[in-house]
Amino acid sequence: MAMAMAILSFFLCLLITTAAADWNILNQRTKSGLKISLKNYCEGWRLNVELHNIQYFQVVPEECVSYIGKYVSSTQYRVDSERTIEECVVYLTKACALKGDGTDAWVFDIDDTLISTVPYYKKNQYGGKKLNLTDLEAWMSKANAPVLAHTLRLFNLLKARGVDIILISARRENIRSATIENLVQVGYHGWTNLILRSAEDEKKGVAKYKADARRRLVNEGYYIWGNVGDQYSSIVGSPNGRRTFKLPNPMYYVS
Amino acid sequence: MAMAMAILSFFLCLLITTAAADWNILNQRTKSGLKISLKNYCEGWRLNVELHNIQYFQVVPEECVSYIGKYVSSTQYRVDSERTIEECVVYLTKACALKGDGTDAWVFDIDDTLISTVPYYKKNQYGGKKLNLTDLEAWMSKANAPVLAHTLRLFNLLKARGVDIILISARRENIRSATIENLVQVGYHGWTNLILRSAEDEKKGVAKYKADARRRLVNEGYYIWGNVGDQYSSIVGSPNGRRTFKLPNPMYYVS
């Protein structure tokens, strides 16, 4: 009987908590007085992150953790990402007169561009918890990040067309071998250069480090046709490539 | 009886058509074979427009006209837009050490930034119909475009802080007086300069025309703290301002 009471009161408590949460949600308003749902709020947050209007955020707002978790686990996230890569393919096949002389290059970021960190963030409140680099690198060292299959198809198409593929990542040199192992295991091979951050590079911001790396490529004679990343720090700053493509990622911000 | 039969067959036909449409929708797949709904498809299209991965589109895809119409008429579109402007306010009040010497400037686009063209596009398939400039200018000449209230608040905040407001629009000189009338009627007044396109400007693309106009402002001694528009052609190209903000707009693309 006591057990039954306990179970009953647990569910009653759950009911009240949920109702309270709903009440809050239904009474949420924007600064202009517009009545909105929590989903409206979080969707507005996410879109403005993608538009680069919201910058330098350190964590996903606590109230949007569940929404962001749902999004990055959804068909919609896959559709959005596949469409980004589809646009790369259209651009590559219709608008790039490749030179074919060994100077054609394409730049990729790694995390959430070639392979997915969603399994890591799933265990870390989908970005709702402040980044712990030691913890993240421990996860990366396991070399278990799953493939983003749409990007692998673009990667292989570029290889088939003779374009040199350069990977520029904010990952540090200390996890180079795990990074290579992970990439090869999920199907990536045949890239030309894998650029990771040295101790020296860590002193500058990621955007500067990546732009400097691209500058070296251009100085070596490369022509960067395309540049794909999930962070603005992968695609801003000169030279950034003839065209840049931004994959969706509402879980974290790298500046 | 014949009338009843006609009505019945009309509704039967409607039923079949709808079912067929649903069937198509439910069986839609991305290139990777992922089964998606029409909403998934259109949402992916819209996000990639906002990410600037999809460029130079002339019309909204026919199958997404209804979805885009719903979006720009929705609370979500207002929430998304209000959040963009809210980020401008945060930036202005927390991160701008205004000089106060008459050189502080802020740049705005007009259409779908200060005032809304949604009523026009509502009558033109929400961007699903190719642009007819004569028709659009006839509508603009009526000076009936409604205010975007969130932007008006930012506009007034900038005025109160003594920032010079410069409007740079792709509208042509021939609708200058209607443009002023419309802006004043909905509450905008006290801007410093309204820059519209001359016949000479029309020869260059909009992005180049706007960047040239900003270059002249900088040469005159202005410091552009912020630059807000709903099109990438308003915010790309040097000088673009210390920070740029992109409002959502999936109805059309100005290059």
PDB file of N, CA and C in Angstrom, chain A residues 30-32 34-36 40-41 43-45 47-48 50-55 71 75-76 78-80 82-84 86-87 153 232 243 245-246 248, chain B residues 30-32 34-36 40-41 43-45 47-48 50-55 71 75-76 78-80 82-84 86-87 153 232 243 245-246 248:
ATOM      1  N   THR A  30       7.586  37.635 -25.922  1.00  0.00           N
ATOM      2  CA  THR A  30       8.800  38.313 -26.365  1.00  0.00           C
ATOM      3  C   THR A  30       8.774  39.721 -25.777  1.00  0.00           C
ATOM      4  N   LYS A  31       9.869  40.454 -25.959  1.00  0.00           N
ATOM      5  CA  LYS A  31       9.945  41.812 -25.402  1.00  0.00           C
ATOM      6  C   LYS A  31       8.828  42.704 -25.942  1.00  0.00           C
ATOM      7  N   SER A  32       8.336  42.387 -27.135  1.00  0.00           N
ATOM      8  CA  SER A  32       7.276  43.209 -27.734  1.00  0.00           C
ATOM      9  C   SER A  32       5.906  42.821 -27.199  1.00  0.00           C
ATOM     10  N   LEU A  34       4.577  39.754 -27.603  1.00  0.00           N
ATOM     11  CA  LEU A  34       4.031  38.654 -28.402  1.00  0.00           C
ATOM     12  C   LEU A  34       4.031  37.365 -27.579  1.00  0.00           C
ATOM     13  N   LYS A  35       2.882  36.711 -27.522  1.00  0.00           N
ATOM     14  CA  LYS A  35       2.748  35.479 -26.753  1.00  0.00           C
ATOM     15  C   LYS A  35       3.318  34.322 -27.567  1.00  0.00           C
ATOM     16  N   ILE A  36       4.264  33.622 -27.011  1.00  0.00           N
ATOM     17  CA  ILE A  36       4.898  32.548 -27.777  1.00  0.00           C
ATOM     18  C   ILE A  36       5.076  31.291 -26.945  1.00  0.00           C
ATOM     19  N   ASN A  40       8.617  28.130 -30.124  1.00  0.00           N
ATOM     20  CA  ASN A  40       8.850  29.370 -30.884  1.00  0.00           C
ATOM     21  C   ASN A  40      10.160  30.005 -30.458  1.00  0.00           C
ATOM     22  N   TYR A  41      10.336  30.100 -29.145  1.00  0.00           N
ATOM     23  CA  TYR A  41      11.525  30.754 -28.596  1.00  0.00           C
ATOM     24  C   TYR A  41      12.808  30.046 -29.041  1.00  0.00           C
ATOM     25  N   GLU A  43      13.245  27.868 -31.487  1.00  0.00           N
ATOM     26  CA  GLU A  43      13.418  27.877 -32.938  1.00  0.00           C
ATOM     27  C   GLU A  43      13.994  29.221 -33.384  1.00  0.00           C
ATOM     28  N   GLY A  44      13.527  30.297 -32.755  1.00  0.00           N
ATOM     29  CA  GLY A  44      14.067  31.633 -33.041  1.00  0.00           C
ATOM     30  C   GLY A  44      15.524  31.736 -32.628  1.00  0.00           C
ATOM     31  N   TRP A  45      15.848  31.113 -31.511  1.00  0.00           N
ATOM     32  CA  TRP A  45      17.247  31.100 -31.054  1.00  0.00           C
ATOM     33  C   TRP A  45      18.110  30.365 -32.070  1.00  0.00           C
ATOM     34  N   LEU A  47      17.553  29.624 -35.289  1.00  0.00           N
ATOM     35  CA  LEU A  47      17.690  30.295 -36.588  1.00  0.00           C
ATOM     36  C   LEU A  47      18.683  31.453 -36.500  1.00  0.00           C
ATOM     37  N   ASN A  48      18.636  32.194 -35.415  1.00  0.00           N
ATOM     38  CA  ASN A  48      19.544  33.337 -35.279  1.00  0.00           C
ATOM     39  C   ASN A  48      20.987  32.916 -35.014  1.00  0.00           C
ATOM     40  N   GLU A  50      22.167  30.205 -36.604  1.00  0.00           N
ATOM     41  CA  GLU A  50      22.547  29.852 -37.978  1.00  0.00           C
ATOM     42  C   GLU A  50      22.781  31.090 -38.835  1.00  0.00           C
ATOM     43  N   LEU A  51      22.041  32.172 -38.560  1.00  0.00           N
ATOM     44  CA  LEU A  51      22.211  33.431 -39.302  1.00  0.00           C
ATOM     45  C   LEU A  51      23.438  34.201 -38.827  1.00  0.00           C
ATOM     46  N   HIS A  52      24.082  33.705 -37.796  1.00  0.00           N
ATOM     47  CA  HIS A  52      25.246  34.362 -37.180  1.00  0.00           C
ATOM     48  C   HIS A  52      24.885  35.694 -36.525  1.00  0.00           C
ATOM     49  N   ASN A  53      23.609  35.830 -36.158  1.00  0.00           N
ATOM     50  CA  ASN A  53      23.210  37.008 -35.377  1.00  0.00           C
ATOM     51  C   ASN A  53      23.534  36.795 -33.900  1.00  0.00           C
ATOM     52  N   ILE A  54      23.407  35.558 -33.448  1.00  0.00           N
ATOM     53  CA  ILE A  54      23.817  35.194 -32.089  1.00  0.00           C
ATOM     54  C   ILE A  54      25.213  34.592 -32.197  1.00  0.00           C
ATOM     55  N   GLN A  55      26.166  35.198 -31.486  1.00  0.00           N
ATOM     56  CA  GLN A  55      27.562  34.754 -31.566  1.00  0.00           C
ATOM     57  C   GLN A  55      28.115  34.498 -30.165  1.00  0.00           C
ATOM     58  N   TYR A  71      16.098  18.290 -32.207  1.00  0.00           N
ATOM     59  CA  TYR A  71      16.442  18.718 -33.568  1.00  0.00           C
ATOM     60  C   TYR A  71      17.628  17.928 -34.129  1.00  0.00           C
ATOM     61  N   THR A  75      14.941  13.803 -38.315  1.00  0.00           N
ATOM     62  CA  THR A  75      15.021  13.763 -39.771  1.00  0.00           C
ATOM     63  C   THR A  75      15.324  15.157 -40.311  1.00  0.00           C
ATOM     64  N   GLN A  76      14.727  16.195 -39.699  1.00  0.00           N
ATOM     65  CA  GLN A  76      14.907  17.558 -40.205  1.00  0.00           C
ATOM     66  C   GLN A  76      16.382  17.958 -40.241  1.00  0.00           C
ATOM     67  N   ARG A  78      18.903  16.021 -40.582  1.00  0.00           N
ATOM     68  CA  ARG A  78      19.518  15.309 -41.706  1.00  0.00           C
ATOM     69  C   ARG A  78      19.143  15.947 -43.033  1.00  0.00           C
ATOM     70  N   VAL A  79      17.862  16.314 -43.164  1.00  0.00           N
ATOM     71  CA  VAL A  79      17.402  16.960 -44.398  1.00  0.00           C
ATOM     72  C   VAL A  79      18.146  18.271 -44.608  1.00  0.00           C
ATOM     73  N   ASP A  80      18.249  19.073 -43.545  1.00  0.00           N
ATOM     74  CA  ASP A  80      18.928  20.369 -43.633  1.00  0.00           C
ATOM     75  C   ASP A  80      20.389  20.193 -44.047  1.00  0.00           C
ATOM     76  N   GLU A  82      21.828  17.472 -45.470  1.00  0.00           N
ATOM     77  CA  GLU A  82      21.947  16.878 -46.810  1.00  0.00           C
ATOM     78  C   GLU A  82      21.749  17.940 -47.886  1.00  0.00           C
ATOM     79  N   ARG A  83      20.837  18.888 -47.617  1.00  0.00           N
ATOM     80  CA  ARG A  83      20.586  19.944 -48.599  1.00  0.00           C
ATOM     81  C   ARG A  83      21.812  20.840 -48.772  1.00  0.00           C
ATOM     82  N   THR A  84      22.497  21.135 -47.658  1.00  0.00           N
ATOM     83  CA  THR A  84      23.718  21.940 -47.736  1.00  0.00           C
ATOM     84  C   THR A  84      24.721  21.267 -48.668  1.00  0.00           C
ATOM     85  N   GLU A  86      24.095  18.954 -50.879  1.00  0.00           N
ATOM     86  CA  GLU A  86      23.519  18.901 -52.225  1.00  0.00           C
ATOM     87  C   GLU A  86      23.853  20.180 -52.992  1.00  0.00           C
ATOM     88  N   GLU A  87      23.808  21.315 -52.302  1.00  0.00           N
ATOM     89  CA  GLU A  87      24.150  22.591 -52.940  1.00  0.00           C
ATOM     90  C   GLU A  87      25.631  22.637 -53.320  1.00  0.00           C
ATOM     91  N   ARG A 153      29.825  11.353 -49.523  1.00  0.00           N
ATOM     92  CA  ARG A 153      29.545  11.282 -50.970  1.00  0.00           C
ATOM     93  C   ARG A 153      30.188  12.449 -51.713  1.00  0.00           C
ATOM     94  N   TYR A 232      30.993  29.284 -38.319  1.00  0.00           N
ATOM     95  CA  TYR A 232      31.425  30.447 -39.092  1.00  0.00           C
ATOM     96  C   TYR A 232      32.938  30.625 -39.033  1.00  0.00           C
ATOM     97  N   ARG A 243      33.613  29.738 -52.933  1.00  0.00           N
ATOM     98  CA  ARG A 243      32.312  29.704 -52.248  1.00  0.00           C
ATOM     99  C   ARG A 243      32.442  28.977 -50.922  1.00  0.00           C
ATOM    100  N   PHE A 245      30.228  27.118 -47.647  1.00  0.00           N
ATOM    101  CA  PHE A 245      28.963  26.464 -47.308  1.00  0.00           C
ATOM    102  C   PHE A 245      28.936  26.212 -45.808  1.00  0.00           C
ATOM    103  N   LYS A 246      27.815  26.549 -45.202  1.00  0.00           N
ATOM    104  CA  LYS A 246      27.665  26.414 -43.754  1.00  0.00           C
ATOM    105  C   LYS A 246      26.656  25.323 -43.433  1.00  0.00           C
ATOM    106  N   PRO A 248      24.354  23.173 -40.765  1.00  0.00           N
ATOM    107  CA  PRO A 248      23.710  23.562 -39.497  1.00  0.00           C
ATOM    108  C   PRO A 248      24.409  22.940 -38.287  1.00  0.00           C
TER     109      PRO A 248
ATOM    110  N   THR B  30      14.986  12.113 -50.098  1.00  0.00           N
ATOM    111  CA  THR B  30      16.150  12.905 -50.491  1.00  0.00           C
ATOM    112  C   THR B  30      17.019  12.015 -51.368  1.00  0.00           C
ATOM    113  N   LYS B  31      18.063  12.582 -51.940  1.00  0.00           N
ATOM    114  CA  LYS B  31      18.950  11.815 -52.823  1.00  0.00           C
ATOM    115  C   LYS B  31      19.563  10.621 -52.105  1.00  0.00           C
ATOM    116  N   SER B  32      19.680  10.726 -50.768  1.00  0.00           N
ATOM    117  CA  SER B  32      20.290   9.623 -50.016  1.00  0.00           C
ATOM    118  C   SER B  32      19.274   8.534 -49.710  1.00  0.00           C
ATOM    119  N   LEU B  34      16.496   9.068 -47.878  1.00  0.00           N
ATOM    120  CA  LEU B  34      15.785   9.403 -46.643  1.00  0.00           C
ATOM    121  C   LEU B  34      14.343   9.791 -46.967  1.00  0.00           C
ATOM    122  N   LYS B  35      13.395   9.155 -46.300  1.00  0.00           N
ATOM    123  CA  LYS B  35      11.977   9.421 -46.529  1.00  0.00           C
ATOM    124  C   LYS B  35      11.593  10.695 -45.784  1.00  0.00           C
ATOM    125  N   ILE B  36      11.077  11.663 -46.487  1.00  0.00           N
ATOM    126  CA  ILE B  36      10.750  12.928 -45.827  1.00  0.00           C
ATOM    127  C   ILE B  36       9.385  13.453 -46.250  1.00  0.00           C
ATOM    128  N   ASN B  40       9.406  18.845 -44.327  1.00  0.00           N
ATOM    129  CA  ASN B  40      10.853  18.643 -44.149  1.00  0.00           C
ATOM    130  C   ASN B  40      11.615  19.281 -45.299  1.00  0.00           C
ATOM    131  N   TYR B  41      11.151  18.994 -46.504  1.00  0.00           N
ATOM    132  CA  TYR B  41      11.831  19.489 -47.704  1.00  0.00           C
ATOM    133  C   TYR B  41      11.873  21.016 -47.719  1.00  0.00           C
ATOM    134  N   GLU B  43      11.353  23.164 -45.249  1.00  0.00           N
ATOM    135  CA  GLU B  43      12.087  23.717 -44.117  1.00  0.00           C
ATOM    136  C   GLU B  43      13.593  23.647 -44.396  1.00  0.00           C
ATOM    137  N   GLY B  44      14.024  22.563 -45.015  1.00  0.00           N
ATOM    138  CA  GLY B  44      15.435  22.433 -45.403  1.00  0.00           C
ATOM    139  C   GLY B  44      15.810  23.458 -46.452  1.00  0.00           C
ATOM    140  N   TRP B  45      14.897  23.711 -47.365  1.00  0.00           N
ATOM    141  CA  TRP B  45      15.135  24.735 -48.392  1.00  0.00           C
ATOM    142  C   TRP B  45      15.281  26.096 -47.725  1.00  0.00           C
ATOM    143  N   LEU B  47      15.994  26.930 -44.563  1.00  0.00           N
ATOM    144  CA  LEU B  47      17.189  27.081 -43.724  1.00  0.00           C
ATOM    145  C   LEU B  47      18.429  27.298 -44.592  1.00  0.00           C
ATOM    146  N   ASN B  48      18.515  26.587 -45.702  1.00  0.00           N
ATOM    147  CA  ASN B  48      19.687  26.733 -46.558  1.00  0.00           C
ATOM    148  C   ASN B  48      19.695  28.048 -47.326  1.00  0.00           C
ATOM    149  N   GLU B  50      18.604  30.799 -45.757  1.00  0.00           N
ATOM    150  CA  GLU B  50      19.074  31.681 -44.684  1.00  0.00           C
ATOM    151  C   GLU B  50      20.568  31.507 -44.423  1.00  0.00           C
ATOM    152  N   LEU B  51      21.074  30.302 -44.627  1.00  0.00           N
ATOM    153  CA  LEU B  51      22.510  30.030 -44.439  1.00  0.00           C
ATOM    154  C   LEU B  51      23.339  30.514 -45.627  1.00  0.00           C
ATOM    155  N   HIS B  52      22.653  30.993 -46.664  1.00  0.00           N
ATOM    156  CA  HIS B  52      23.297  31.455 -47.900  1.00  0.00           C
ATOM    157  C   HIS B  52      23.987  30.328 -48.657  1.00  0.00           C
ATOM    158  N   ASN B  53      23.507  29.098 -48.417  1.00  0.00           N
ATOM    159  CA  ASN B  53      23.983  27.973 -49.223  1.00  0.00           C
ATOM    160  C   ASN B  53      23.238  27.917 -50.547  1.00  0.00           C
ATOM    161  N   ILE B  54      21.963  28.295 -50.508  1.00  0.00           N
ATOM    162  CA  ILE B  54      21.166  28.421 -51.738  1.00  0.00           C
ATOM    163  C   ILE B  54      21.188  29.893 -52.126  1.00  0.00           C
ATOM    164  N   GLN B  55      21.660  30.177 -53.323  1.00  0.00           N
ATOM    165  CA  GLN B  55      21.798  31.565 -53.773  1.00  0.00           C
ATOM    166  C   GLN B  55      21.128  31.741 -55.133  1.00  0.00           C
ATOM    167  N   TYR B  71       4.771  30.404 -43.209  1.00  0.00           N
ATOM    168  CA  TYR B  71       5.869  30.870 -42.355  1.00  0.00           C
ATOM    169  C   TYR B  71       5.868  32.391 -42.219  1.00  0.00           C
ATOM    170  N   THR B  75       3.540  33.426 -36.282  1.00  0.00           N
ATOM    171  CA  THR B  75       4.201  33.925 -35.082  1.00  0.00           C
ATOM    172  C   THR B  75       5.697  33.634 -35.166  1.00  0.00           C
ATOM    173  N   GLN B  76       6.055  32.466 -35.716  1.00  0.00           N
ATOM    174  CA  GLN B  76       7.470  32.088 -35.757  1.00  0.00           C
ATOM    175  C   GLN B  76       8.312  33.116 -36.523  1.00  0.00           C
ATOM    176  N   ARG B  78       7.712  36.240 -36.851  1.00  0.00           N
ATOM    177  CA  ARG B  78       7.855  37.415 -35.984  1.00  0.00           C
ATOM    178  C   ARG B  78       8.872  37.165 -34.889  1.00  0.00           C
ATOM    179  N   VAL B  79       8.801  35.985 -34.287  1.00  0.00           N
ATOM    180  CA  VAL B  79       9.751  35.637 -33.221  1.00  0.00           C
ATOM    181  C   VAL B  79      11.181  35.666 -33.777  1.00  0.00           C
ATOM    182  N   ASP B  80      11.376  35.052 -34.936  1.00  0.00           N
ATOM    183  CA  ASP B  80      12.705  34.995 -35.560  1.00  0.00           C
ATOM    184  C   ASP B  80      13.238  36.404 -35.833  1.00  0.00           C
ATOM    185  N   GLU B  82      12.134  39.338 -34.522  1.00  0.00           N
ATOM    186  CA  GLU B  82      12.305  40.110 -33.284  1.00  0.00           C
ATOM    187  C   GLU B  82      13.612  39.731 -32.605  1.00  0.00           C
ATOM    188  N   ARG B  83      13.956  38.437 -32.677  1.00  0.00           N
ATOM    189  CA  ARG B  83      15.195  37.995 -32.032  1.00  0.00           C
ATOM    190  C   ARG B  83      16.420  38.612 -32.720  1.00  0.00           C
ATOM    191  N   THR B  84      16.373  38.709 -34.050  1.00  0.00           N
ATOM    192  CA  THR B  84      17.472  39.343 -34.783  1.00  0.00           C
ATOM    193  C   THR B  84      17.680  40.771 -34.272  1.00  0.00           C
ATOM    194  N   GLU B  86      16.604  42.028 -31.478  1.00  0.00           N
ATOM    195  CA  GLU B  86      17.000  41.974 -30.064  1.00  0.00           C
ATOM    196  C   GLU B  86      18.518  41.822 -29.939  1.00  0.00           C
ATOM    197  N   GLU B  87      19.116  41.039 -30.838  1.00  0.00           N
ATOM    198  CA  GLU B  87      20.576  40.877 -30.821  1.00  0.00           C
ATOM    199  C   GLU B  87      21.281  42.178 -31.192  1.00  0.00           C
ATOM    200  N   ARG B 153      11.608  50.121 -33.109  1.00  0.00           N
ATOM    201  CA  ARG B 153      12.139  50.321 -31.749  1.00  0.00           C
ATOM    202  C   ARG B 153      13.659  50.488 -31.767  1.00  0.00           C
ATOM    203  N   TYR B 232      21.555  39.011 -48.150  1.00  0.00           N
ATOM    204  CA  TYR B 232      23.016  39.023 -48.031  1.00  0.00           C
ATOM    205  C   TYR B 232      23.631  40.165 -48.830  1.00  0.00           C
ATOM    206  N   ARG B 243      29.587  45.137 -37.246  1.00  0.00           N
ATOM    207  CA  ARG B 243      28.811  43.893 -37.204  1.00  0.00           C
ATOM    208  C   ARG B 243      27.645  43.980 -38.166  1.00  0.00           C
ATOM    209  N   PHE B 245      23.853  42.126 -39.353  1.00  0.00           N
ATOM    210  CA  PHE B 245      22.738  41.308 -38.864  1.00  0.00           C
ATOM    211  C   PHE B 245      21.833  40.976 -40.035  1.00  0.00           C
ATOM    212  N   LYS B 246      21.451  39.715 -40.122  1.00  0.00           N
ATOM    213  CA  LYS B 246      20.633  39.237 -41.234  1.00  0.00           C
ATOM    214  C   LYS B 246      19.252  38.851 -40.720  1.00  0.00           C
ATOM    215  N   PRO B 248      15.479  37.255 -41.284  1.00  0.00           N
ATOM    216  CA  PRO B 248      15.006  36.175 -42.162  1.00  0.00           C
ATOM    217  C   PRO B 248      14.159  36.705 -43.317  1.00  0.00           C
TER     218      PRO B 248
END
